[in-house]
Amino acid sequence: MCYAIPGKVEKIEANTVIVDYFGEKRKAFNELAQVSIGDYIYAQGGFVVSKISSSEAQNILSVWKEEFFELQEVDLRLSRLSLGGKAADKRLLEILDRASQSRELKDNELSYLLGLKDNSALELFYKTANFLRQKYHKNSCCVHGIIEISNYCRKACRYCGISSNNKELKRYRMTKDQILESAREAVEVYGFKSLVLQSGEDPGYSIEELVQIVREIKERFPALIFISFGEIGISGLEKLYQAGARGLLMRFETSNPALYQKMHPDMDFNSRIEHLRKAYALGYLILTGGLIGLPGQDKDDIINDIYLAKDLHAEMYSFGPFIPHPATPLAGHGPARVEDVIKTLALVRVIGEPNAKILVTTALETLSNQAARSSLLAGANSLMLNVTPLSYRPFYSIYPNRAHQSEDISTQIESTISLLRSLGRAPTDLETL
Ligand code: SAM
């Protein structure tokens, strides 16, 4: 998005470039043939996505220069950790002290953290997660755009409002031209550097059509492209990688195979996991995670979910709340508790891969308008804005009353920028050296 800083290429080693952001060095994978030392580039998710002219970059950087260091100071102040002073439980302090040093925690300690209820104990837990986020990621935060290209779905997930069970739902499928136009708007007008293309599992697009769409976006509107079309088969993954897709967003939903089977009577847990493992082997960045608050889920399931996401090499963890949809078999169940989801995000920061990002989901924002802020202060460092045409958004109703459903892109960007600025976060999402 427009909240993005170009960096200067300082070094090129085979396919890796070292990029300078006001003296900070970061690393990115480069697939663009025409990048040389001294060029200015935009990078996302560890990939160089586009080159910009030196004059344009100098203009943008002159605006950013002062703010970049001011933001870092704000972030440092907000992420300072002191486990002394407070009259907290000795056991909690001891666990958090080890967590803050990235030392191993036992399963019963993880369960204890997920079970915390007291506000001052939770505050210390979240501060520890925020400290770790700052330690490994500094003040970087990445913002993706998501285009929900179709709400047709052949699968019958019991929680999902766009599943094949929902016969009442008006279905839509964007045409190739409509998708390209949305991608153009997101990249050229609003400056997004990475796009997620998502749909239900919709056989209405052939793999060849999806390949054409990804290839054209890549050629005409340079961005890092994530696909999220469900289980499209290993050869589908291969073809879309060749077309230029570099990320896969696919949750395994739950690591508990029995619960998975209950929630997805027509699906196979192993097949989902196989897609994720093959995608990683093909070179995709993996965005994965699960639903928190599914009926029948317990704390051990959540801990196993985090370990599974780590084992699948998540580059970004995506854990969000289950929210009941009235036209699904789970309509009578209550939604996840916001606090349980934020605790999960904090625990991901404590035991997940340190360099991985953690997403704030729209579903969590739907349950609380303070959730984005609270999550970003509890270990999260990534956001996804909805860039689907406004006319289609009400029909991508995976759960009711989705946050930002009727907000245009500029409004979402404005409030995101103001939130990120207030927390001292800056739009550089590369690994620091
Ligand atoms: N078809 C793709 C797939 O299978 O991954 C992507 C589309 S699917 C609708 C995207 C995500 O929506 C799912 O991974 C699921 O976790 C989430 N979702 C579906 N129903 C939900 C609900 N009721 N509450 C919260 N999240 C939900």
PDB file of C-alpha atoms and ligand atoms in Angstrom, residues 150 152-153 155 157-163 197-202 228-231 249-253 264 267 272 289-292 294 318 320-325 328 330 363 396-400, ligand 1:
ATOM      1  CA  SER A 150     -15.453 -15.661  -6.022  1.00  0.00           C
ATOM      2  CA  TYR A 152     -18.629 -20.195  -5.057  1.00  0.00           C
ATOM      3  CA  CYS A 153     -17.467 -23.174  -3.018  1.00  0.00           C
ATOM      4  CA  LYS A 155     -16.795 -27.716   0.124  1.00  0.00           C
ATOM      5  CA  CYS A 157     -17.069 -26.704   6.046  1.00  0.00           C
ATOM      6  CA  ARG A 158     -19.555 -26.652   8.911  1.00  0.00           C
ATOM      7  CA  TYR A 159     -18.619 -23.178  10.163  1.00  0.00           C
ATOM      8  CA  CYS A 160     -18.389 -21.331   6.860  1.00  0.00           C
ATOM      9  CA  GLY A 161     -21.125 -19.056   5.512  1.00  0.00           C
ATOM     10  CA  ILE A 162     -20.053 -19.524   1.873  1.00  0.00           C
ATOM     11  CA  SER A 163     -19.903 -23.313   2.050  1.00  0.00           C
ATOM     12  CA  LEU A 197      -6.322 -13.617  -4.379  1.00  0.00           C
ATOM     13  CA  GLN A 198      -8.920 -15.632  -2.475  1.00  0.00           C
ATOM     14  CA  SER A 199     -12.058 -17.614  -3.300  1.00  0.00           C
ATOM     15  CA  GLY A 200     -14.117 -20.518  -2.101  1.00  0.00           C
ATOM     16  CA  GLU A 201     -13.028 -23.790  -3.666  1.00  0.00           C
ATOM     17  CA  ASP A 202     -14.500 -22.833  -7.008  1.00  0.00           C
ATOM     18  CA  SER A 228      -5.877 -18.798  -1.500  1.00  0.00           C
ATOM     19  CA  PHE A 229      -8.179 -20.929  -3.618  1.00  0.00           C
ATOM     20  CA  GLY A 230      -8.291 -24.002  -1.353  1.00  0.00           C
ATOM     21  CA  GLU A 231      -7.021 -27.408  -2.440  1.00  0.00           C
ATOM     22  CA  LEU A 249      -2.645 -18.669   2.242  1.00  0.00           C
ATOM     23  CA  MET A 250      -4.238 -21.856   3.468  1.00  0.00           C
ATOM     24  CA  ARG A 251      -5.205 -22.543   7.045  1.00  0.00           C
ATOM     25  CA  PHE A 252      -5.239 -26.130   8.259  1.00  0.00           C
ATOM     26  CA  GLU A 253      -8.070 -24.824  10.513  1.00  0.00           C
ATOM     27  CA  HIS A 264     -15.060 -30.853   7.340  1.00  0.00           C
ATOM     28  CA  MET A 267     -12.462 -33.207   3.395  1.00  0.00           C
ATOM     29  CA  ARG A 272      -4.698 -30.250   3.323  1.00  0.00           C
ATOM     30  CA  GLY A 289      -2.919 -21.272  11.060  1.00  0.00           C
ATOM     31  CA  GLY A 290      -6.340 -22.120  12.390  1.00  0.00           C
ATOM     32  CA  LEU A 291      -9.635 -21.141  13.883  1.00  0.00           C
ATOM     33  CA  ILE A 292      -9.813 -20.372  17.591  1.00  0.00           C
ATOM     34  CA  LEU A 294     -14.289 -24.092  17.379  1.00  0.00           C
ATOM     35  CA  SER A 318      -2.956 -16.616  10.633  1.00  0.00           C
ATOM     36  CA  GLY A 320      -8.510 -15.932  13.993  1.00  0.00           C
ATOM     37  CA  PRO A 321     -11.752 -16.433  15.880  1.00  0.00           C
ATOM     38  CA  PHE A 322     -14.578 -18.728  14.846  1.00  0.00           C
ATOM     39  CA  ILE A 323     -17.699 -16.574  14.395  1.00  0.00           C
ATOM     40  CA  PRO A 324     -20.997 -18.417  13.939  1.00  0.00           C
ATOM     41  CA  HIS A 325     -22.904 -17.851  10.706  1.00  0.00           C
ATOM     42  CA  THR A 328     -24.509 -23.018   8.993  1.00  0.00           C
ATOM     43  CA  LEU A 330     -22.812 -24.216  13.910  1.00  0.00           C
ATOM     44  CA  ALA A 363     -12.598 -11.706  11.983  1.00  0.00           C
ATOM     45  CA  TYR A 396     -18.302 -13.041   0.730  1.00  0.00           C
ATOM     46  CA  SER A 397     -20.119 -13.665   3.993  1.00  0.00           C
ATOM     47  CA  ILE A 398     -17.997 -16.348   5.670  1.00  0.00           C
ATOM     48  CA  TYR A 399     -19.378 -14.948   8.956  1.00  0.00           C
ATOM     49  CA  PRO A 400     -21.826 -12.080   9.511  1.00  0.00           C
TER      50      PRO A 400
HETATM   51  N1  SAM B   1     -11.141 -21.750  -0.063  1.00  0.00           N
HETATM   52  C1  SAM B   1      -9.991 -21.289   0.595  1.00  0.00           C
HETATM   53  C2  SAM B   1      -9.503 -22.296   1.612  1.00  0.00           C
HETATM   54  O1  SAM B   1     -10.033 -23.366   1.654  1.00  0.00           O
HETATM   55  O2  SAM B   1      -8.556 -22.003   2.339  1.00  0.00           O
HETATM   56  C3  SAM B   1     -10.084 -19.905   1.161  1.00  0.00           C
HETATM   57  C4  SAM B   1     -11.427 -19.380   1.489  1.00  0.00           C
HETATM   58  S1  SAM B   1     -11.958 -19.758   3.126  1.00  0.00           S
HETATM   59  C5  SAM B   1     -13.557 -19.039   3.121  1.00  0.00           C
HETATM   60  C6  SAM B   1     -10.979 -18.628   4.088  1.00  0.00           C
HETATM   61  C7  SAM B   1     -11.007 -18.827   5.579  1.00  0.00           C
HETATM   62  O3  SAM B   1     -12.225 -18.362   6.118  1.00  0.00           O
HETATM   63  C8  SAM B   1     -10.893 -20.212   6.104  1.00  0.00           C
HETATM   64  O4  SAM B   1      -9.554 -20.639   6.172  1.00  0.00           O
HETATM   65  C9  SAM B   1     -11.581 -20.153   7.470  1.00  0.00           C
HETATM   66  O5  SAM B   1     -10.660 -20.255   8.537  1.00  0.00           O
HETATM   67  C10 SAM B   1     -12.256 -18.780   7.461  1.00  0.00           C
HETATM   68  N2  SAM B   1     -13.661 -18.882   7.898  1.00  0.00           N
HETATM   69  C11 SAM B   1     -14.664 -19.531   7.291  1.00  0.00           C
HETATM   70  N3  SAM B   1     -15.785 -19.468   8.044  1.00  0.00           N
HETATM   71  C12 SAM B   1     -15.488 -18.775   9.156  1.00  0.00           C
HETATM   72  C13 SAM B   1     -16.211 -18.408  10.328  1.00  0.00           C
HETATM   73  N4  SAM B   1     -17.493 -18.742  10.486  1.00  0.00           N
HETATM   74  N5  SAM B   1     -15.572 -17.699  11.283  1.00  0.00           N
HETATM   75  C14 SAM B   1     -14.291 -17.334  11.114  1.00  0.00           C
HETATM   76  N6  SAM B   1     -13.552 -17.660  10.034  1.00  0.00           N
HETATM   77  C15 SAM B   1     -14.128 -18.385   9.069  1.00  0.00           C
END
